[in-house]
């Protein structure tokens, strides 16, 4: 989702962003006004973080219906975002920056790109990765154990694990992590000026271009190597750069925030934490419930209407920006009872934390496996894990496309 | 009395290879090496009917369909 959102940012006016309603939260929870909106009106006209008018869709059924209909709700037609004051890019540069971005295209172009990637993310493929992920998790827990307590769970656990996993999978040198972690973190930080983020986007592309050139010269066993070997003729260099960049950002900014926020949510619910620690059968449903409850893609995901449509009884003209409020939809009383409560024993499978429809998260099987391994491993290694600061001093990261924590000081 | 069995079809052109079906009902669905669901049409044994129905509901692309009802 990240690249599309960056595009929205790139083409948006340079006003200091006001936090839009759907991104306002109190701790884990969307603000109560969001629930009221969802339960009364369902769909409302709002302004995005960049001052653009949009229709905010909040109900679970409406969100799914919109996401299932890529013909009327497009990722590609983005004319609604050409707002005054946006940094001007040449058509050529814009095309180059969009190439390979699955989130910026509709079928059939989307299908073409996605079909080249699905073999890399099958459930079976993920299982083959499992031992390596277990090893990576154990290594990080060892390091935490040696250096602490205390420890910052974000810096020592939540961020490095998914980051290393996606680096190895893609074929990105982990030694470069400091620079690209800093870049991607900032790229998604909506409090930074547009120009700065545009520049970061360019730097990021340049970096990926270097890696792609290397893979083209000598394709390795990693995903970049595979793409070059199997699809070198169907994919342009710009597309390879775009795909690799999207995977690198999406691969660690998301899972890492789930690990950090999820650990905090469990620490706040000790009896549920104990279940995840002690009962292997509790882990998979717990991960789904955490995905649902935390709804970390909290900027909502954007689509543009290709014709006049109606959503939840509200008429929306062609060419409008529609924002799907995933976090609100995940707590819709029509989906499940008592959605504001974390209950890892419930069946949360209907959540839309990974989206829905043709753009449903490509990395979902990987993210699920990482979380299913990492949460219980952490809790078993440090059975007395506890917050090292009062809860109200934990810093949430709100001005960001992906909800998360700045740091999470823990002890054991 | 014959109890009618659940039948499910899968449209391989629509499938996006999200693997939700395999994760939800491994006994019923499988993905090929290309990541696309391999089932074209199956009769679901009663003991897997619940899981299979959940898989149909979970499929993000709408590739899976019940054809018995
Ligand atoms: C818990 C972690 C994650 C969450 C909550 C998440 C969430 C999402 C969501 C909501 C979308 C849909 C966006 C839209 O429709 O506009 C999406 C798409 C995507 N995600 Fe994830 N994601 C996660 C992890 C990952 C990982 C680990 C990877 C890569 C390895 C990844 C790669 C992608 C890609 C490539 C897409 C675009 C798919 C397409 O357009 O066909 N994600 N993700
Ligand atoms: S859940 Fe649907 S989209 Fe995913 S692999 Fe199965 S049939 Fe294909």
Coordinates of N, CA and C in Angstrom, one line a residue, chain A residues 158-372:
Chain A
X158 N 11.3 -6.0 16.9 CA 10.2 -5.8 16.0 C 10.7 -5.3 14.6
X159 N 11.6 -4.4 14.6 CA 12.1 -3.9 13.3 C 13.1 -4.8 12.6
X160 N 14.2 -5.3 13.4 CA 15.2 -6.0 12.6 C 14.8 -7.4 12.1
X161 N 13.8 -8.0 12.7 CA 13.5 -9.4 12.3 C 12.8 -9.3 10.9
X162 N 11.7 -8.6 10.7 CA 11.1 -8.6 9.4 C 12.1 -8.0 8.3
X163 N 12.9 -7.0 8.8 CA 13.8 -6.4 7.9 C 14.8 -7.4 7.4
X164 N 15.4 -8.2 8.2 CA 16.4 -9.2 7.8 C 15.7 -10.2 6.9
X165 N 14.5 -10.6 7.3 CA 13.8 -11.6 6.5 C 13.6 -11.1 5.1
X166 N 13.1 -9.9 4.9 CA 12.8 -9.4 3.5 C 14.1 -9.2 2.8
X167 N 15.1 -8.8 3.5 CA 16.4 -8.6 2.8 C 16.9 -9.9 2.2
X168 N 16.9 -10.9 3.0 CA 17.4 -12.2 2.5 C 16.5 -12.7 1.4
X169 N 15.2 -12.6 1.6 CA 14.3 -13.1 0.5 C 14.5 -12.4 -0.8
X170 N 14.6 -11.1 -0.7 CA 14.8 -10.3 -1.9 C 16.2 -10.3 -2.5
X171 N 17.2 -10.4 -1.6 CA 18.5 -10.2 -2.1 C 19.1 -8.8 -1.9
X172 N 18.7 -8.2 -0.8 CA 19.2 -6.9 -0.4 C 20.2 -7.0 0.7
X173 N 21.4 -6.4 0.5 CA 22.4 -6.6 1.6 C 22.0 -6.0 2.9
X174 N 22.0 -6.8 3.9 CA 21.5 -6.3 5.2 C 22.4 -5.2 5.8
X175 N 23.6 -5.3 5.3 CA 24.6 -4.3 5.8 C 24.1 -2.9 5.4
X176 N 23.3 -2.7 4.4 CA 22.8 -1.4 4.0 C 21.6 -0.9 4.8
X177 N 21.2 -1.7 5.8 CA 19.9 -1.5 6.5 C 19.8 -0.1 7.1
X178 N 20.9 0.4 7.6 CA 20.7 1.7 8.3 C 20.1 2.7 7.4
X179 N 20.7 2.8 6.2 CA 20.2 3.9 5.3 C 18.8 3.6 4.8
X180 N 18.5 2.3 4.4 CA 17.2 2.2 3.9 C 16.1 2.1 4.9
X181 N 16.4 1.7 6.1 CA 15.4 1.7 7.2 C 15.1 3.2 7.5
X182 N 16.1 4.0 7.5 CA 15.9 5.4 7.8 C 15.0 6.0 6.7
X183 N 15.4 5.7 5.5 CA 14.6 6.2 4.3 C 13.2 5.8 4.3
X184 N 12.9 4.5 4.5 CA 11.5 4.0 4.4 C 10.7 4.5 5.6
X185 N 11.3 4.6 6.7 CA 10.6 5.1 7.9 C 10.1 6.5 7.6
X186 N 11.0 7.3 7.0 CA 10.7 8.7 6.7 C 9.7 8.9 5.6
X187 N 9.9 8.0 4.6 CA 9.0 8.1 3.4 C 7.5 8.0 3.8
X188 N 7.3 7.3 4.9 CA 5.9 7.1 5.3 C 5.5 8.0 6.4
X189 N 6.3 8.9 6.7 CA 6.0 9.9 7.8 C 5.4 11.1 7.2
X190 N 4.1 11.2 7.5 CA 3.4 12.3 6.8 C 3.6 13.7 7.4
X191 N 4.4 13.7 8.5 CA 4.6 15.1 9.1 C 5.8 15.7 8.4
X192 N 6.5 15.0 7.6 CA 7.7 15.6 6.9 C 7.2 16.3 5.6
X193 N 7.9 17.4 5.2 CA 7.6 18.1 4.0 C 7.6 17.2 2.8
X194 N 6.7 17.5 1.8 CA 6.6 16.7 0.6 C 7.9 16.6 -0.2
X195 N 8.6 17.8 -0.3 CA 9.8 17.8 -1.1 C 10.8 16.8 -0.5
X196 N 10.9 16.8 0.8 CA 11.9 15.9 1.4 C 11.6 14.5 1.2
X197 N 10.3 14.2 1.2 CA 9.9 12.8 1.0 C 10.1 12.4 -0.5
X198 N 9.9 13.4 -1.4 CA 10.1 13.1 -2.8 C 11.6 12.8 -3.0
X199 N 12.4 13.6 -2.4 CA 13.9 13.3 -2.5 C 14.2 11.9 -2.0
X200 N 13.7 11.6 -0.9 CA 13.9 10.3 -0.3 C 13.5 9.1 -1.3
X201 N 12.3 9.4 -1.9 CA 11.8 8.4 -2.9 C 12.8 8.2 -4.0
X202 N 13.4 9.4 -4.5 CA 14.4 9.3 -5.5 C 15.7 8.5 -5.1
X203 N 16.1 8.8 -3.9 CA 17.3 8.1 -3.3 C 17.0 6.6 -3.3
X204 N 15.8 6.3 -2.8 CA 15.4 4.9 -2.6 C 15.4 4.2 -4.0
X205 N 14.9 4.9 -5.0 CA 14.9 4.3 -6.3 C 16.3 4.0 -6.8
X206 N 17.2 5.0 -6.6 CA 18.6 4.9 -7.0 C 19.2 3.7 -6.4
X207 N 19.0 3.5 -5.1 CA 19.5 2.4 -4.4 C 19.1 1.0 -5.0
X208 N 17.7 1.0 -5.2 CA 17.2 -0.3 -5.8 C 17.7 -0.5 -7.2
X209 N 17.9 0.6 -7.9 CA 18.4 0.5 -9.3 C 19.8 -0.2 -9.3
X210 N 20.6 0.1 -8.3 CA 21.9 -0.5 -8.2 C 21.8 -2.0 -8.0
X211 N 20.9 -2.4 -7.1 CA 20.7 -3.8 -6.8 C 20.2 -4.6 -8.0
X212 N 19.3 -3.9 -8.7 CA 18.7 -4.6 -9.9 C 19.8 -4.8 -10.9
X213 N 20.6 -3.8 -11.1 CA 21.7 -3.9 -12.1 C 22.6 -5.1 -11.8
X214 N 22.9 -5.2 -10.5 CA 23.7 -6.3 -10.0 C 23.1 -7.7 -10.3
X215 N 21.8 -7.7 -10.0 CA 21.0 -9.0 -10.2 C 21.0 -9.3 -11.7
X216 N 20.9 -8.3 -12.6 CA 20.8 -8.5 -14.0 C 22.2 -9.0 -14.5
X217 N 23.3 -8.6 -13.9 CA 24.6 -9.0 -14.3 C 24.8 -10.4 -13.8
X218 N 24.4 -10.7 -12.6 CA 24.7 -12.1 -12.0 C 23.5 -12.4 -11.1
X219 N 22.4 -13.0 -11.7 CA 21.3 -13.3 -10.9 C 21.5 -14.4 -9.8
X220 N 21.2 -14.1 -8.6 CA 21.4 -15.0 -7.5 C 20.2 -15.9 -7.3
X221 N 20.2 -16.6 -6.1 CA 19.1 -17.5 -5.8 C 17.9 -16.7 -5.1
X222 N 18.0 -15.5 -4.9 CA 17.0 -14.7 -4.2 C 15.9 -14.3 -5.2
X223 N 14.9 -13.5 -4.6 CA 13.8 -13.2 -5.5 C 14.1 -12.3 -6.6
X224 N 15.0 -11.3 -6.4 CA 15.5 -10.5 -7.5 C 16.1 -11.3 -8.6
X225 N 16.9 -12.3 -8.2 CA 17.6 -13.1 -9.2 C 16.5 -13.9 -9.9
X226 N 15.5 -14.5 -9.2 CA 14.5 -15.2 -9.8 C 13.7 -14.4 -10.8
X227 N 13.4 -13.2 -10.5 CA 12.6 -12.3 -11.4 C 13.4 -12.0 -12.6
X228 N 14.7 -11.8 -12.5 CA 15.5 -11.5 -13.6 C 15.6 -12.8 -14.5
X229 N 15.8 -13.9 -13.9 CA 16.0 -15.2 -14.6 C 14.7 -15.6 -15.3
X230 N 13.6 -15.6 -14.6 CA 12.4 -16.1 -15.2 C 11.6 -15.1 -16.0
X231 N 11.7 -13.8 -15.6 CA 10.9 -12.8 -16.2 C 11.7 -11.6 -16.8
X232 N 13.0 -11.8 -17.0 CA 13.8 -10.8 -17.5 C 13.3 -10.2 -18.8
X233 N 12.6 -11.0 -19.6 CA 12.2 -10.5 -20.9 C 10.9 -9.7 -20.8
X234 N 10.1 -10.1 -19.7 CA 8.7 -9.4 -19.6 C 8.8 -8.2 -18.8
X235 N 9.8 -8.0 -18.0 CA 9.8 -6.9 -17.0 C 10.9 -5.9 -17.4
X236 N 10.5 -4.7 -17.5 CA 11.5 -3.6 -17.8 C 12.3 -3.4 -16.5
X237 N 13.5 -2.8 -16.7 CA 14.3 -2.5 -15.6 C 13.6 -1.6 -14.6
X238 N 12.8 -0.6 -15.1 CA 12.1 0.2 -14.2 C 11.0 -0.6 -13.4
X239 N 10.4 -1.6 -14.0 CA 9.5 -2.4 -13.3 C 10.1 -3.2 -12.2
X240 N 11.3 -3.8 -12.5 CA 12.0 -4.5 -11.5 C 12.4 -3.7 -10.3
X241 N 12.8 -2.5 -10.6 CA 13.1 -1.5 -9.5 C 11.9 -1.2 -8.7
X242 N 10.8 -1.0 -9.3 CA 9.5 -0.7 -8.6 C 9.1 -1.9 -7.8
X243 N 9.1 -3.1 -8.3 CA 8.7 -4.2 -7.6 C 9.5 -4.4 -6.3
X244 N 10.9 -4.4 -6.6 CA 11.8 -4.6 -5.4 C 11.6 -3.5 -4.4
X245 N 11.4 -2.3 -4.8 CA 11.2 -1.2 -3.8 C 10.0 -1.4 -3.0
X246 N 8.9 -1.8 -3.7 CA 7.6 -2.0 -3.0 C 7.7 -3.1 -2.0
X247 N 8.4 -4.2 -2.4 CA 8.5 -5.3 -1.5 C 9.4 -5.0 -0.3
X248 N 10.4 -4.2 -0.5 CA 11.3 -3.8 0.6 C 10.6 -3.0 1.6
X249 N 9.9 -2.0 1.2 CA 9.1 -1.1 2.1 C 8.0 -1.9 2.8
X250 N 7.2 -2.5 1.9 CA 6.0 -3.2 2.5 C 6.4 -4.4 3.4
X251 N 7.6 -4.9 3.1 CA 8.0 -6.1 3.9 C 8.5 -5.8 5.3
X252 N 9.0 -4.6 5.5 CA 9.4 -4.4 6.9 C 8.7 -3.3 7.7
X253 N 8.0 -2.3 7.0 CA 7.3 -1.3 7.7 C 6.0 -1.8 8.4
X254 N 5.5 -2.9 7.8 CA 4.2 -3.4 8.2 C 4.4 -4.5 9.4
X255 N 5.1 -5.5 9.1 CA 5.2 -6.6 10.0 C 5.9 -6.1 11.3
X256 N 6.8 -5.2 11.1 CA 7.5 -4.7 12.3 C 6.6 -3.9 13.3
X257 N 5.7 -3.2 12.7 CA 4.7 -2.4 13.5 C 3.7 -3.4 14.2
X258 N 3.4 -4.5 13.5 CA 2.5 -5.5 14.1 C 3.2 -6.1 15.3
X259 N 4.5 -6.4 15.1 CA 5.2 -7.1 16.2 C 5.3 -6.2 17.4
X260 N 5.6 -4.9 17.2 CA 5.7 -4.0 18.3 C 4.4 -3.7 19.0
X261 N 3.4 -3.3 18.2 CA 2.1 -3.0 18.8 C 1.5 -4.2 19.4
X262 N 1.6 -5.4 18.7 CA 1.1 -6.6 19.1 C 1.6 -7.0 20.5
X263 N 2.9 -6.9 20.7 CA 3.5 -7.2 21.9 C 3.0 -6.3 23.0
X264 N 2.8 -5.0 22.7 CA 2.2 -4.1 23.7 C 0.8 -4.5 24.1
X265 N 0.0 -4.9 23.0 CA -1.4 -5.3 23.3 C -1.4 -6.5 24.2
X266 N -0.5 -7.4 23.9 CA -0.5 -8.6 24.8 C -0.1 -8.3 26.2
X267 N 0.9 -7.4 26.3 CA 1.3 -7.0 27.7 C 0.2 -6.4 28.5
X268 N -0.7 -5.7 27.8 CA -1.8 -5.1 28.4 C -2.9 -6.1 28.7
X269 N -2.8 -7.3 28.2 CA -3.8 -8.3 28.5 C -3.1 -9.6 28.9
X270 N -2.6 -9.6 30.2 CA -1.8 -10.7 30.6 C -2.3 -12.1 30.5
X271 N -3.6 -12.3 30.6 CA -4.2 -13.6 30.5 C -4.1 -14.1 29.1
X272 N -4.3 -13.2 28.2 CA -4.2 -13.6 26.7 C -2.7 -13.8 26.3
X273 N -1.9 -13.0 26.9 CA -0.4 -13.2 26.7 C 0.0 -14.6 27.1
X274 N -0.5 -15.0 28.3 CA -0.2 -16.3 28.8 C -0.6 -17.4 27.8
X275 N -1.8 -17.2 27.2 CA -2.3 -18.2 26.3 C -1.4 -18.3 25.1
X276 N -1.0 -17.2 24.5 CA -0.1 -17.2 23.3 C 1.3 -17.9 23.7
X277 N 1.7 -17.7 24.9 CA 3.0 -18.2 25.4 C 2.9 -19.7 25.6
X278 N 1.7 -20.2 26.1 CA 1.7 -21.6 26.6 C 0.9 -22.5 25.7
X279 N 0.1 -22.0 24.8 CA -0.8 -22.9 24.0 C -0.5 -22.7 22.5
X280 N 0.2 -23.6 21.9 CA 0.6 -23.5 20.5 C -0.7 -23.3 19.6
X281 N -1.8 -24.0 20.0 CA -3.0 -23.9 19.2 C -3.6 -22.5 19.3
X282 N -3.2 -21.7 20.3 CA -3.8 -20.3 20.4 C -3.1 -19.3 19.5
X283 N -2.0 -19.7 18.9 CA -1.2 -18.7 18.3 C -1.8 -18.1 17.0
X284 N -2.2 -19.0 16.1 CA -2.7 -18.6 14.8 C -3.9 -17.7 14.9
X285 N -4.9 -18.1 15.7 CA -6.1 -17.2 15.9 C -5.7 -15.9 16.6
X286 N -4.7 -16.0 17.5 CA -4.3 -14.8 18.2 C -3.7 -13.8 17.2
X287 N -2.9 -14.3 16.2 CA -2.3 -13.4 15.2 C -3.5 -12.7 14.4
X288 N -4.5 -13.5 14.0 CA -5.6 -12.9 13.2 C -6.3 -11.8 14.0
X289 N -6.5 -12.1 15.3 CA -7.2 -11.1 16.2 C -6.4 -9.9 16.4
X290 N -5.0 -10.0 16.5 CA -4.2 -8.9 16.6 C -4.2 -8.0 15.3
X291 N -4.2 -8.7 14.2 CA -4.3 -8.0 12.9 C -5.6 -7.2 12.8
X292 N -6.7 -7.8 13.2 CA -8.0 -7.2 13.2 C -8.0 -6.0 14.2
X293 N -7.6 -6.3 15.4 CA -7.8 -5.3 16.5 C -6.9 -4.1 16.2
X294 N -5.7 -4.3 15.7 CA -4.7 -3.2 15.6 C -4.9 -2.4 14.3
X295 N -5.4 -3.1 13.3 CA -5.7 -2.4 12.0 C -4.6 -1.4 11.6
X296 N -3.3 -1.8 11.5 CA -2.2 -0.9 11.4 C -2.2 0.0 10.2
X297 N -2.8 -0.5 9.1 CA -2.8 0.4 7.9 C -3.8 1.5 8.1
X298 N -3.4 2.4 8.9 CA -4.5 3.3 9.5 C -4.7 4.6 8.7
X299 N -3.9 4.8 7.7 CA -4.2 5.9 6.8 C -5.4 5.6 5.9
X300 N -5.8 4.3 5.9 CA -6.9 3.8 5.0 C -6.2 3.6 3.7
X301 N -6.9 2.8 2.8 CA -6.3 2.6 1.5 C -7.2 3.3 0.4
X302 N -6.5 3.9 -0.6 CA -7.3 4.8 -1.5 C -7.7 4.0 -2.8
X303 N -8.8 4.5 -3.4 CA -9.3 4.0 -4.7 C -9.9 5.3 -5.4
X304 N -10.0 5.2 -6.7 CA -10.7 6.3 -7.4 C -11.9 5.8 -8.2
X305 N -13.0 6.4 -8.1 CA -14.2 5.9 -8.8 C -14.0 6.2 -10.3
X306 N -14.4 5.2 -11.1 CA -14.3 5.3 -12.6 C -15.6 5.8 -13.2
X307 N -16.7 5.7 -12.4 CA -18.0 6.2 -12.9 C -18.8 6.6 -11.6
X308 N -20.0 7.1 -11.9 CA -20.9 7.4 -10.7 C -21.2 6.1 -10.0
X309 N -21.1 6.1 -8.7 CA -21.4 4.9 -8.0 C -22.2 5.2 -6.7
X310 N -22.7 4.2 -6.1 CA -23.3 4.3 -4.8 C -22.6 3.4 -3.8
X311 N -22.3 3.9 -2.7 CA -21.7 3.0 -1.6 C -22.4 3.3 -0.3
X312 N -23.0 2.2 0.2 CA -23.7 2.3 1.5 C -24.8 3.4 1.4
X313 N -25.5 3.5 0.2 CA -26.6 4.4 0.1 C -26.1 5.8 -0.2
X314 N -24.8 6.1 -0.3 CA -24.3 7.4 -0.6 C -23.9 7.5 -2.1
X315 N -24.3 8.5 -2.8 CA -23.9 8.7 -4.2 C -22.5 9.3 -4.3
X316 N -21.7 8.7 -5.1 CA -20.3 9.1 -5.2 C -20.0 9.4 -6.7
X317 N -19.7 10.6 -7.1 CA -19.5 10.8 -8.5 C -18.2 10.2 -9.1
X318 N -18.2 10.0 -10.4 CA -17.0 9.5 -11.0 C -15.8 10.4 -10.7
X319 N -14.6 9.8 -10.6 CA -13.4 10.6 -10.4 C -13.2 11.0 -9.0
X320 N -13.9 10.4 -8.1 CA -13.8 10.8 -6.6 C -12.7 9.9 -6.0
X321 N -12.1 10.4 -5.0 CA -11.2 9.7 -4.1 C -12.0 9.0 -3.1
X322 N -11.8 7.7 -2.9 CA -12.5 6.9 -1.9 C -11.4 6.3 -0.9
X323 N -11.6 6.5 0.4 CA -10.7 6.0 1.3 C -11.3 4.9 2.2
X324 N -10.7 3.7 2.2 CA -11.3 2.6 3.0 C -10.7 2.6 4.3
X325 N -11.5 2.8 5.4 CA -11.0 2.8 6.7 C -10.9 1.4 7.3
X326 N -9.8 0.7 7.1 CA -9.7 -0.7 7.4 C -9.9 -0.9 9.0
X327 N -9.3 0.0 9.7 CA -9.3 -0.2 11.2 C -10.8 -0.1 11.7
X328 N -11.5 0.8 11.2 CA -12.9 0.9 11.6 C -13.7 -0.3 11.1
X329 N -13.5 -0.7 9.9 CA -14.2 -1.9 9.4 C -14.0 -3.1 10.2
X330 N -12.8 -3.3 10.7 CA -12.4 -4.4 11.5 C -13.1 -4.5 12.8
X331 N -13.7 -3.4 13.2 CA -14.4 -3.4 14.5 C -15.9 -3.2 14.3
X332 N -16.4 -3.4 13.1 CA -17.8 -3.2 12.7 C -18.7 -4.2 13.5
X333 N -19.7 -3.8 14.2 CA -20.5 -4.7 15.0 C -21.2 -5.7 14.0
X334 N -21.4 -5.4 12.8 CA -22.0 -6.3 11.8 C -21.0 -7.4 11.5
X335 N -19.7 -7.2 11.8 CA -18.7 -8.3 11.5 C -18.7 -9.2 12.7
X336 N -18.5 -8.6 13.9 CA -18.4 -9.3 15.1 C -18.8 -8.5 16.3
X337 N -19.2 -9.2 17.4 CA -19.7 -8.5 18.6 C -18.5 -7.9 19.4
X338 N -18.6 -6.8 20.0 CA -17.7 -6.3 20.9 C -16.3 -6.1 20.3
X339 N -16.3 -5.5 19.1 CA -15.0 -5.4 18.3 C -14.0 -4.5 18.9
X340 N -14.3 -3.7 19.9 CA -13.3 -2.9 20.5 C -12.5 -3.6 21.6
X341 N -12.9 -4.9 21.8 CA -12.2 -5.7 22.8 C -11.3 -6.6 22.1
X342 N -10.1 -6.8 22.6 CA -9.1 -7.8 22.1 C -9.5 -9.1 22.7
X343 N -9.8 -10.1 21.9 CA -10.1 -11.5 22.4 C -9.5 -12.5 21.4
X344 N -8.3 -13.0 21.8 CA -7.6 -13.8 20.9 C -8.2 -15.2 20.7
X345 N -9.2 -15.5 21.5 CA -9.9 -16.8 21.3 C -11.0 -16.7 20.3
X346 N -11.3 -15.6 19.8 CA -12.4 -15.5 18.8 C -12.0 -15.8 17.4
X347 N -13.0 -16.0 16.5 CA -12.7 -16.2 15.1 C -12.7 -14.9 14.4
X348 N -11.5 -14.3 14.2 CA -11.4 -13.0 13.6 C -11.1 -13.0 12.1
X349 N -11.3 -14.2 11.5 CA -10.8 -14.4 10.1 C -11.4 -13.5 9.1
X350 N -12.5 -12.9 9.4 CA -13.1 -12.0 8.4 C -12.5 -10.6 8.3
X351 N -11.5 -10.3 9.1 CA -11.0 -9.0 9.1 C -10.4 -8.6 7.7
X352 N -10.2 -7.2 7.5 CA -9.7 -6.7 6.3 C -8.3 -6.1 6.5
X353 N -7.6 -6.5 7.5 CA -6.3 -5.9 7.8 C -5.3 -6.0 6.6
X354 N -5.5 -7.1 5.8 CA -4.6 -7.3 4.6 C -5.4 -6.8 3.4
X355 N -6.4 -6.1 3.5 CA -7.2 -5.6 2.3 C -8.1 -6.8 1.8
X356 N -8.5 -6.6 0.6 CA -9.5 -7.6 0.0 C -9.4 -7.4 -1.5
X357 N -9.8 -8.4 -2.3 CA -9.9 -8.2 -3.7 C -8.5 -8.5 -4.3
X358 N -8.3 -8.0 -5.6 CA -7.1 -8.4 -6.3 C -5.8 -7.8 -5.7
X359 N -5.9 -6.8 -4.9 CA -4.7 -6.2 -4.3 C -4.5 -6.8 -2.9
X360 N -5.3 -7.7 -2.5 CA -5.1 -8.3 -1.1 C -3.6 -8.6 -0.9
X361 N -3.1 -8.3 0.3 CA -1.7 -8.3 0.5 C -0.9 -9.5 0.0
X362 N 0.0 -9.2 -0.9 CA 0.9 -10.3 -1.4 C 1.7 -11.0 -0.4
X363 N 2.1 -10.2 0.6 CA 3.0 -10.7 1.7 C 2.3 -11.4 2.8
X364 N 1.0 -11.5 2.8 CA 0.2 -12.0 3.9 C 0.7 -13.3 4.5
X365 N 1.0 -14.3 3.6 CA 1.5 -15.6 4.1 C 2.8 -15.4 4.9
X366 N 3.7 -14.5 4.4 CA 4.9 -14.3 5.0 C 4.8 -13.6 6.3
X367 N 3.9 -12.5 6.3 CA 3.7 -11.8 7.5 C 3.1 -12.6 8.6
X368 N 2.1 -13.5 8.2 CA 1.5 -14.4 9.2 C 2.5 -15.3 9.8
X369 N 3.4 -15.9 9.0 CA 4.4 -16.8 9.5 C 5.3 -16.1 10.4
X370 N 5.8 -15.0 10.0 CA 6.7 -14.2 10.9 C 6.1 -14.0 12.3
X371 N 4.9 -13.6 12.3 CA 4.2 -13.3 13.6 C 4.0 -14.5 14.4
X372 N 3.6 -15.6 13.7 CA 3.3 -16.9 14.4 C 4.5 -17.4 15.0

